[in-house]
CSV table of C-alpha atoms in Angstrom, one decimal:
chain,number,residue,atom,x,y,z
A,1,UNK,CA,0.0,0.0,0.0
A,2,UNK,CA,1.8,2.7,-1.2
A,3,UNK,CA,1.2,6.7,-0.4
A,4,UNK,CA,1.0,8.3,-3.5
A,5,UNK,CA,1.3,12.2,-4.6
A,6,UNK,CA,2.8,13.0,-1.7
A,7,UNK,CA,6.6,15.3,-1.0
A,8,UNK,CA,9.4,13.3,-0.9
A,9,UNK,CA,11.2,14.5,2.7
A,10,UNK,CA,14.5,15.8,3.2
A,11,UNK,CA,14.5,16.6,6.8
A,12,UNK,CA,11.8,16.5,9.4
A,13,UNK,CA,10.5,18.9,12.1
A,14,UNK,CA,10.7,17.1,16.0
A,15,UNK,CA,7.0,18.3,17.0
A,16,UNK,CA,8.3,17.6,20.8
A,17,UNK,CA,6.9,19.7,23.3
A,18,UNK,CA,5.7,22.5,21.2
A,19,UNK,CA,2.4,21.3,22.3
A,20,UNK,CA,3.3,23.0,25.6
A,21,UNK,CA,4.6,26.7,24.5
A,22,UNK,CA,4.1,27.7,28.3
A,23,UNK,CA,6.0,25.2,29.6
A,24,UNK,CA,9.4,25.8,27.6
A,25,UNK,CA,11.2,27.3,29.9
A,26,UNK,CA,10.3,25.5,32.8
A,27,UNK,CA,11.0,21.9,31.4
A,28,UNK,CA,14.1,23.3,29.6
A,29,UNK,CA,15.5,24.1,33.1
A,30,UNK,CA,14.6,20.9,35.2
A,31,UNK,CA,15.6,19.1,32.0
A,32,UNK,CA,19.0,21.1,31.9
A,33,UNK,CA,19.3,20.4,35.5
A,34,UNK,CA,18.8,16.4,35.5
A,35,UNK,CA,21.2,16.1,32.7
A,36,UNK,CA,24.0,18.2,34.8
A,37,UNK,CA,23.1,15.5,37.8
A,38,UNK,CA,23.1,12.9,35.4
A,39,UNK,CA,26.5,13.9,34.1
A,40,UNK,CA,28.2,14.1,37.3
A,41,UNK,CA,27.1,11.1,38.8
A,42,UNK,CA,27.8,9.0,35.6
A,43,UNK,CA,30.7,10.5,35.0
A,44,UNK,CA,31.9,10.7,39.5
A,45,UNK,CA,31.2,6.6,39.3
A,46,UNK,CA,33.7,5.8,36.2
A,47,UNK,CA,36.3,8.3,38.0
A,48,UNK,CA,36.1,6.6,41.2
A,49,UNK,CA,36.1,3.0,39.3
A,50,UNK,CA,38.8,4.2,37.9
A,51,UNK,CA,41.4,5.7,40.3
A,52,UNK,CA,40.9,3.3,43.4
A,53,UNK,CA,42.4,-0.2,42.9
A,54,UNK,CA,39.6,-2.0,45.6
A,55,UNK,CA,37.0,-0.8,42.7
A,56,UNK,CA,38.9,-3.2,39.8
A,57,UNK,CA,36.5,-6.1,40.7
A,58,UNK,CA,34.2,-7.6,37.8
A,59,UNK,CA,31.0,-5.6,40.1
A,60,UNK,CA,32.4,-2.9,39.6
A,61,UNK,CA,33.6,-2.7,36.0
A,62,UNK,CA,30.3,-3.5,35.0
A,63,UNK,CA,28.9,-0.5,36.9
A,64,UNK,CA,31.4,1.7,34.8
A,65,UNK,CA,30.2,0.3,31.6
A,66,UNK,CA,26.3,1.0,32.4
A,67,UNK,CA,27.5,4.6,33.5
A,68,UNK,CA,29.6,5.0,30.2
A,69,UNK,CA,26.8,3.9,27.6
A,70,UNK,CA,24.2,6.1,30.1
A,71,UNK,CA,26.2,9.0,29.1
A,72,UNK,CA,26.1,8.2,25.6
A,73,UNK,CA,22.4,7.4,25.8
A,74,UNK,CA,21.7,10.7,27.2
A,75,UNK,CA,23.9,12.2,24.6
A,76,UNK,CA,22.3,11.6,21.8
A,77,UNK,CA,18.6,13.1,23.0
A,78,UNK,CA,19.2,15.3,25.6
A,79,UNK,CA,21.6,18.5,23.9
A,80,UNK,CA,19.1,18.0,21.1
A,81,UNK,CA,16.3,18.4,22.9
A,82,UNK,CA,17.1,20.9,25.0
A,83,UNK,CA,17.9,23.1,22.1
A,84,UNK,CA,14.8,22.4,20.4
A,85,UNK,CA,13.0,23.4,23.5
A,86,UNK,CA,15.0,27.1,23.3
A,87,UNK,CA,14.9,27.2,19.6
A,88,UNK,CA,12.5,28.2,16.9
A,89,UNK,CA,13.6,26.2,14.0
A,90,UNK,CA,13.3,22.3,15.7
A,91,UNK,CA,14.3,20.8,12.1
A,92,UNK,CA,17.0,17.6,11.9
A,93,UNK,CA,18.0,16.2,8.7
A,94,UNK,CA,17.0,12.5,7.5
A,95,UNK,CA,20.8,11.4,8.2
A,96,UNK,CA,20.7,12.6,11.3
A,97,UNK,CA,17.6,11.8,12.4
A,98,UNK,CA,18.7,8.2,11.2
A,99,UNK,CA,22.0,8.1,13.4
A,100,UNK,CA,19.9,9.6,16.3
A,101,UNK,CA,17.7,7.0,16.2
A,102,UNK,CA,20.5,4.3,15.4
A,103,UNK,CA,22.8,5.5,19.0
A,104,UNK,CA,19.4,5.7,21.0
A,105,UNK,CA,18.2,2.0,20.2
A,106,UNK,CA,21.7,1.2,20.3
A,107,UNK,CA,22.6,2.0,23.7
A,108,UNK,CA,19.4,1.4,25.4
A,109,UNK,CA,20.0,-2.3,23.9
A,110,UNK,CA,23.2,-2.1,25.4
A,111,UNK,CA,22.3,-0.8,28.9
A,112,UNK,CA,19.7,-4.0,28.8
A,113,UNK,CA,22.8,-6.0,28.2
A,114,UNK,CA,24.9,-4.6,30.5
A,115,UNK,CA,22.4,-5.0,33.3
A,116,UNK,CA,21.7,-8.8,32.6
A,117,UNK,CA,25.7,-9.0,32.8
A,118,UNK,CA,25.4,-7.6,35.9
A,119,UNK,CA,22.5,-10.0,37.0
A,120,UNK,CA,24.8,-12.8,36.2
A,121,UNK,CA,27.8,-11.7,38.1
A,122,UNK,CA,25.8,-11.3,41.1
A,123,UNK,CA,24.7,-14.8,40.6
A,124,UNK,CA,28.1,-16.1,39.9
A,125,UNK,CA,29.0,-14.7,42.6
A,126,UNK,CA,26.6,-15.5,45.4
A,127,UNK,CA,26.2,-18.8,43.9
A,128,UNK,CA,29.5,-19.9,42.7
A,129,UNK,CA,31.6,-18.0,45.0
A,130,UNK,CA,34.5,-20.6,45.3
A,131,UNK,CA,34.7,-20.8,41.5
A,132,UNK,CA,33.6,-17.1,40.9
A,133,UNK,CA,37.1,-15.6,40.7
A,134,UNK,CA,38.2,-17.9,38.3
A,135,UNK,CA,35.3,-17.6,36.1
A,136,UNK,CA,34.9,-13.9,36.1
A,137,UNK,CA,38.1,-12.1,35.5
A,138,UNK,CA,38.7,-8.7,34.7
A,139,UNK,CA,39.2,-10.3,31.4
A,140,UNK,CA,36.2,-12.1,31.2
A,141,UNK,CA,34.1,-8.9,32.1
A,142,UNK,CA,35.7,-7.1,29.7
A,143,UNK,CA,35.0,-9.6,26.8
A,144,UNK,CA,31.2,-9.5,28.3
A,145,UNK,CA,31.1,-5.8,27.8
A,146,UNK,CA,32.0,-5.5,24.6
A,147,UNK,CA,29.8,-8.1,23.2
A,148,UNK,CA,27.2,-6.0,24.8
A,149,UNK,CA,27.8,-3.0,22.4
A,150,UNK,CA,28.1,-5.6,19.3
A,151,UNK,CA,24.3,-6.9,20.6
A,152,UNK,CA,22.9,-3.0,21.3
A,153,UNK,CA,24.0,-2.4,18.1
A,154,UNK,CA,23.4,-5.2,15.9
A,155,UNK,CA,19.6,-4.9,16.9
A,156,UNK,CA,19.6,-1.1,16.4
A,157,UNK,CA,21.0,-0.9,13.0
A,158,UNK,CA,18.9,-3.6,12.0
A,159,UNK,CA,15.7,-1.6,13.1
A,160,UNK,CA,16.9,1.3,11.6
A,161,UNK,CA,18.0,0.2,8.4
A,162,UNK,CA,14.2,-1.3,8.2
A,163,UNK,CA,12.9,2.0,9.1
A,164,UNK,CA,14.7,4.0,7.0
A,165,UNK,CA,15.0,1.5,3.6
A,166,UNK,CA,12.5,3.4,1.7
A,167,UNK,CA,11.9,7.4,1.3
A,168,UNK,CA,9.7,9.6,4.1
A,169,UNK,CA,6.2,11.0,2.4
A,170,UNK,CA,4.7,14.5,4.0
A,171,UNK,CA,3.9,15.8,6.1
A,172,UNK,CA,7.2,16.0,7.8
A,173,UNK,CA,6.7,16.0,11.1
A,174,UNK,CA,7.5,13.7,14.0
A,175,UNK,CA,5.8,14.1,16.7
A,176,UNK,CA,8.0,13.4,19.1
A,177,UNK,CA,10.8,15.3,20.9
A,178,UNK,CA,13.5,13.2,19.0
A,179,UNK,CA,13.2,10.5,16.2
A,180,UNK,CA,11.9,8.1,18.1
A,181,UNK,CA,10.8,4.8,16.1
A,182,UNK,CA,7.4,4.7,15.8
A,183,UNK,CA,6.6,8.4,14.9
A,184,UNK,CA,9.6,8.6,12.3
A,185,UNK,CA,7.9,4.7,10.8
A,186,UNK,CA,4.5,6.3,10.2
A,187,UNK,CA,5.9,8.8,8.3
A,188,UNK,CA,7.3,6.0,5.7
A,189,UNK,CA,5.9,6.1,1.8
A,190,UNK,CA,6.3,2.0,2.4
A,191,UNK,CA,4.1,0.0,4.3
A,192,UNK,CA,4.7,1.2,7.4
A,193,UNK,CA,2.1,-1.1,9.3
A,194,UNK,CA,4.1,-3.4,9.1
A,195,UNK,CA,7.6,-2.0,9.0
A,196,UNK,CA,6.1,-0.6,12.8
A,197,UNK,CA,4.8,-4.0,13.6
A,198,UNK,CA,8.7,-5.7,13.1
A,199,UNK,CA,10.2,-3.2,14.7
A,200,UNK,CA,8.2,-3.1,17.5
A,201,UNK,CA,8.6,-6.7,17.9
A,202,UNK,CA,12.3,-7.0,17.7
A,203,UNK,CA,12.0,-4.4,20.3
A,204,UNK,CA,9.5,-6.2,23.0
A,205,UNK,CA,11.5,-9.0,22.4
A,206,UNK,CA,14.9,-7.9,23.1
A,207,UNK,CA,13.5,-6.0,26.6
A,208,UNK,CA,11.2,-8.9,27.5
A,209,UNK,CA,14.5,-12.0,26.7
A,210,UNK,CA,16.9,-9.8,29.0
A,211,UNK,CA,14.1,-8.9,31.8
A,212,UNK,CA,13.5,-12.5,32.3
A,213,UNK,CA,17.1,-13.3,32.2
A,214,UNK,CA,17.4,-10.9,35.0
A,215,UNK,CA,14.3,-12.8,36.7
A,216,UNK,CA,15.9,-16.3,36.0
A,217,UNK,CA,19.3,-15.4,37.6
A,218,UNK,CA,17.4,-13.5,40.8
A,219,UNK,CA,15.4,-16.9,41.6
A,220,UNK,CA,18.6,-18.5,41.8
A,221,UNK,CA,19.8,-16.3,43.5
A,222,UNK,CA,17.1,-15.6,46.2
A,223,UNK,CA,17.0,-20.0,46.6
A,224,UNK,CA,20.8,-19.5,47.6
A,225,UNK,CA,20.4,-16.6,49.8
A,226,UNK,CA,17.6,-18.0,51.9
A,227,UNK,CA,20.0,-20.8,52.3
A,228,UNK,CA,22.2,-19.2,54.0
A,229,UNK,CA,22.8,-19.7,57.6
A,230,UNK,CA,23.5,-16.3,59.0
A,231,UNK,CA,21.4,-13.4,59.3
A,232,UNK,CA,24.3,-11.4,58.6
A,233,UNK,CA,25.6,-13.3,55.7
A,234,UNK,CA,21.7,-13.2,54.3
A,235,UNK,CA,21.5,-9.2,54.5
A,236,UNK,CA,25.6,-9.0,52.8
A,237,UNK,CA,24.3,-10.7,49.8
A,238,UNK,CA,20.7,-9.1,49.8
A,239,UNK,CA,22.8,-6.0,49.8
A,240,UNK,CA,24.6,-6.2,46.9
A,241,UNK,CA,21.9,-7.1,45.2
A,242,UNK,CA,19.5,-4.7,46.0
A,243,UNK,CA,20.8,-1.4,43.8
A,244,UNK,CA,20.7,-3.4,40.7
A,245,UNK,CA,17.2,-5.1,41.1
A,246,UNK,CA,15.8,-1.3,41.9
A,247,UNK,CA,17.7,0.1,38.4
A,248,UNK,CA,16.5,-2.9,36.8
A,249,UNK,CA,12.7,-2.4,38.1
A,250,UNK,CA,12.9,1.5,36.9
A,251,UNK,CA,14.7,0.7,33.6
A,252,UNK,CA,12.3,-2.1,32.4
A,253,UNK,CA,9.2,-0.7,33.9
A,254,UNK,CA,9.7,2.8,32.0
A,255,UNK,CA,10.4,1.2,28.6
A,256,UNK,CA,7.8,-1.6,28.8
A,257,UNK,CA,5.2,1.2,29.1
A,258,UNK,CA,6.3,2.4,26.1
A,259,UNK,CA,6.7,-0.5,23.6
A,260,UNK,CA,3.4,-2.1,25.2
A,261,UNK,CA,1.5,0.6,25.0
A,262,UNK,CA,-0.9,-0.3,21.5
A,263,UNK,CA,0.1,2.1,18.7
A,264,UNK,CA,-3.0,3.2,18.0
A,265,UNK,CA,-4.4,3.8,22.0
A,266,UNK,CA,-3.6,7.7,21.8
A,267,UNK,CA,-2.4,9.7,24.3
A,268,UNK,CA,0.8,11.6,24.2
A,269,UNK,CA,3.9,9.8,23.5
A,270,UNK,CA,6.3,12.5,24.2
A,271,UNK,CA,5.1,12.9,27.8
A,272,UNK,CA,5.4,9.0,28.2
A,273,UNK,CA,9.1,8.5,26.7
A,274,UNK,CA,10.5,11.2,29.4
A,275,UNK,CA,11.1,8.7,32.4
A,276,UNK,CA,13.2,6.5,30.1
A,277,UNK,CA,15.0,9.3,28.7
A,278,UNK,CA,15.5,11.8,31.4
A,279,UNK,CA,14.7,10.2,34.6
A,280,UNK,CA,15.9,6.9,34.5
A,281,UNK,CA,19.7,7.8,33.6
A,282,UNK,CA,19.4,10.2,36.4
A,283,UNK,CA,18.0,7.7,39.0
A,284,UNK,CA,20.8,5.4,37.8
A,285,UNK,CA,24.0,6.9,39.2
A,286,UNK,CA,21.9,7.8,42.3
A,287,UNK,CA,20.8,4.5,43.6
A,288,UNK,CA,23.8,2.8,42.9
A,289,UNK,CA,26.1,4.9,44.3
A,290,UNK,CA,24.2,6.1,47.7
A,291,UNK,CA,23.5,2.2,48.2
A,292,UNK,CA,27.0,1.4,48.0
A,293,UNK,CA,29.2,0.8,50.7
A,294,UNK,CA,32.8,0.8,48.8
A,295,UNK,CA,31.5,3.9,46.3
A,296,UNK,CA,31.2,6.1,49.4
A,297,UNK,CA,34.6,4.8,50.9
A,298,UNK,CA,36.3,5.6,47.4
A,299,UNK,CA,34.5,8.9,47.8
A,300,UNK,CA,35.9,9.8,50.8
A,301,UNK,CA,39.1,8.7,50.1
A,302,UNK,CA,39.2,11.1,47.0
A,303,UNK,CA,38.0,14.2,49.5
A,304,UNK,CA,40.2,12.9,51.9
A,305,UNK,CA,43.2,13.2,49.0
A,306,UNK,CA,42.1,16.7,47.7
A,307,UNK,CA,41.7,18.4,51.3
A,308,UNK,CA,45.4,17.2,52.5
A,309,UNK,CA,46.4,18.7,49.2
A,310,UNK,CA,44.8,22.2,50.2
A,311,UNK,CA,46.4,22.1,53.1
């Protein structure tokens, strides 16, 4: 079913929150503000990680990878944004509308990834912990890591090259605050029913496999830990456990309303896809860094470091 005698697109117009002319200022400050927070607390966790040698565990590593591909994440949607939201002219090219889209599905396929990796040290760990050091090396992590990005982004360019295969028919705008997949598909001359349809599939699919991953290794988990004699030993391993599981809750939860919301159900998308873009990589750094022990030690020790240098 093909749209006929219609403009063949050469860039598109982000709609975003024009629908809120009022509010431009407002959200363009708290927005500005929660990516600042987000910043520092991304970018304080891979510093720490980095300069204290008790932080070079596998646990740890992992927790500098999610931060790293947060950044990115936020990256490509949040400086765009935020200038749309001050600017008049909200127009982005097809090519980069296409790359925007491509690094967005990208890293939030690799964030998935990364947080099932971390699901499965924590098992390895709790569960395996005589063999644990020998499975999981620094090496191994690193390897794990890695293949995250190659899954994030064999999914994402697959789903954009779908998307973006044919030409774009008018009207040009997406009505979204960046191109997010299912307002730029619509605008396709192709089929896009069912382009929409694939994509979205490939999409539930990926977040529903790693969420039940992350489920899987927690029941394991949560047989071993009730297992354990102590009280004490019970609350340790509980402990470690209990950032991730809350990131993972937030993470999932904010993108599943999205994807499972039906297409055609109405309501306004924008307003939906600001948790996952905005809030979630902001709650991120926060919870796993105020829950954890050894993060505030390694803070410490880095005031500790910089006052005796003032002195």
């Amino acid at each position: 079913r093909m749209k006929i005698n219609r403009t063949i697109l050469k860039e598109f117009v982000l709609v975003g929150f024009s629908v809120y002319p009022y509010a431009h200022t407002f959200l363009s400050v708290v927005f500005f503000c929660l990516y600042l927070l987000t910043l520092t607390g991304n970018l304080a966790i891979m510093y720490l990680t980095w300069v204290d040698r008790c932080l070079h565990t596998p646990m740890y590593l992992f927790l500098s990878a999610l931060s790293f591909s947060e950044t990115c994440y936020t990256l490509t949607i949040t400086p765009k944004m935020l200038a749309d939201l001050l600017a008049k002219n909200r127009s982005i090219t097809i090519i980069g509308c296409g790359l925007q889209m491509c690094f967005f599905l990208g890293l939030g396929g690799t964030n998935c990834v990364i947080l099932t990796l971390m699901g499965f040290d924590r098992f390895l760990a709790i569960c395996n912990p005589l063999r644990y050091p020998l499975l999981m090396t620094n090496v191994v992590c690193g390897q794990l890591v890695v293949s995250a990005w190659v899954a994030g982004f064999i999914i994402s360019v697959t789903e954009t090259t779908l998307i973006f295969r044919g030409s774009f028919c008018g009207p040009n705008l997406v009505k979204h605050f960046f191109c997010h997949m299912r307002a730029v598909v619509r605008l396709s001359c192709l089929d896009s029913e069912l382009t929409e349809l694939i994509v979205t599939a490939i999409s539930v699919s990926g977040l529903m496999g790693t969420f039940l991953l992350i489920i899987l290794t927690y029941v394991f988990i949560l047989s071993t830990v009730l297992r354990i004699p102590s009280a004490e030993g019970k609350q340790k391993a509980f402990s470690t456990c209990a950032s991730h599981l809350t990131v993972v809750i937030i993470h999932f939860g904010f993108a599943s309303i999205v994807y499972l919301k039906p297409g055609a159900s109405g309501g306004d998308d924008t307003v939906i896809a600001v948790p996952y873009t905005v809030i979630t990589p902001f709650l991120s750094p926060l919870i796993f860094s105020l829950r954890n022990k050894d993060m505030k030690d390694a803070f410490r020790k880095v005031l500790g470091k910089t006052s005796s240098l003032n002195k």
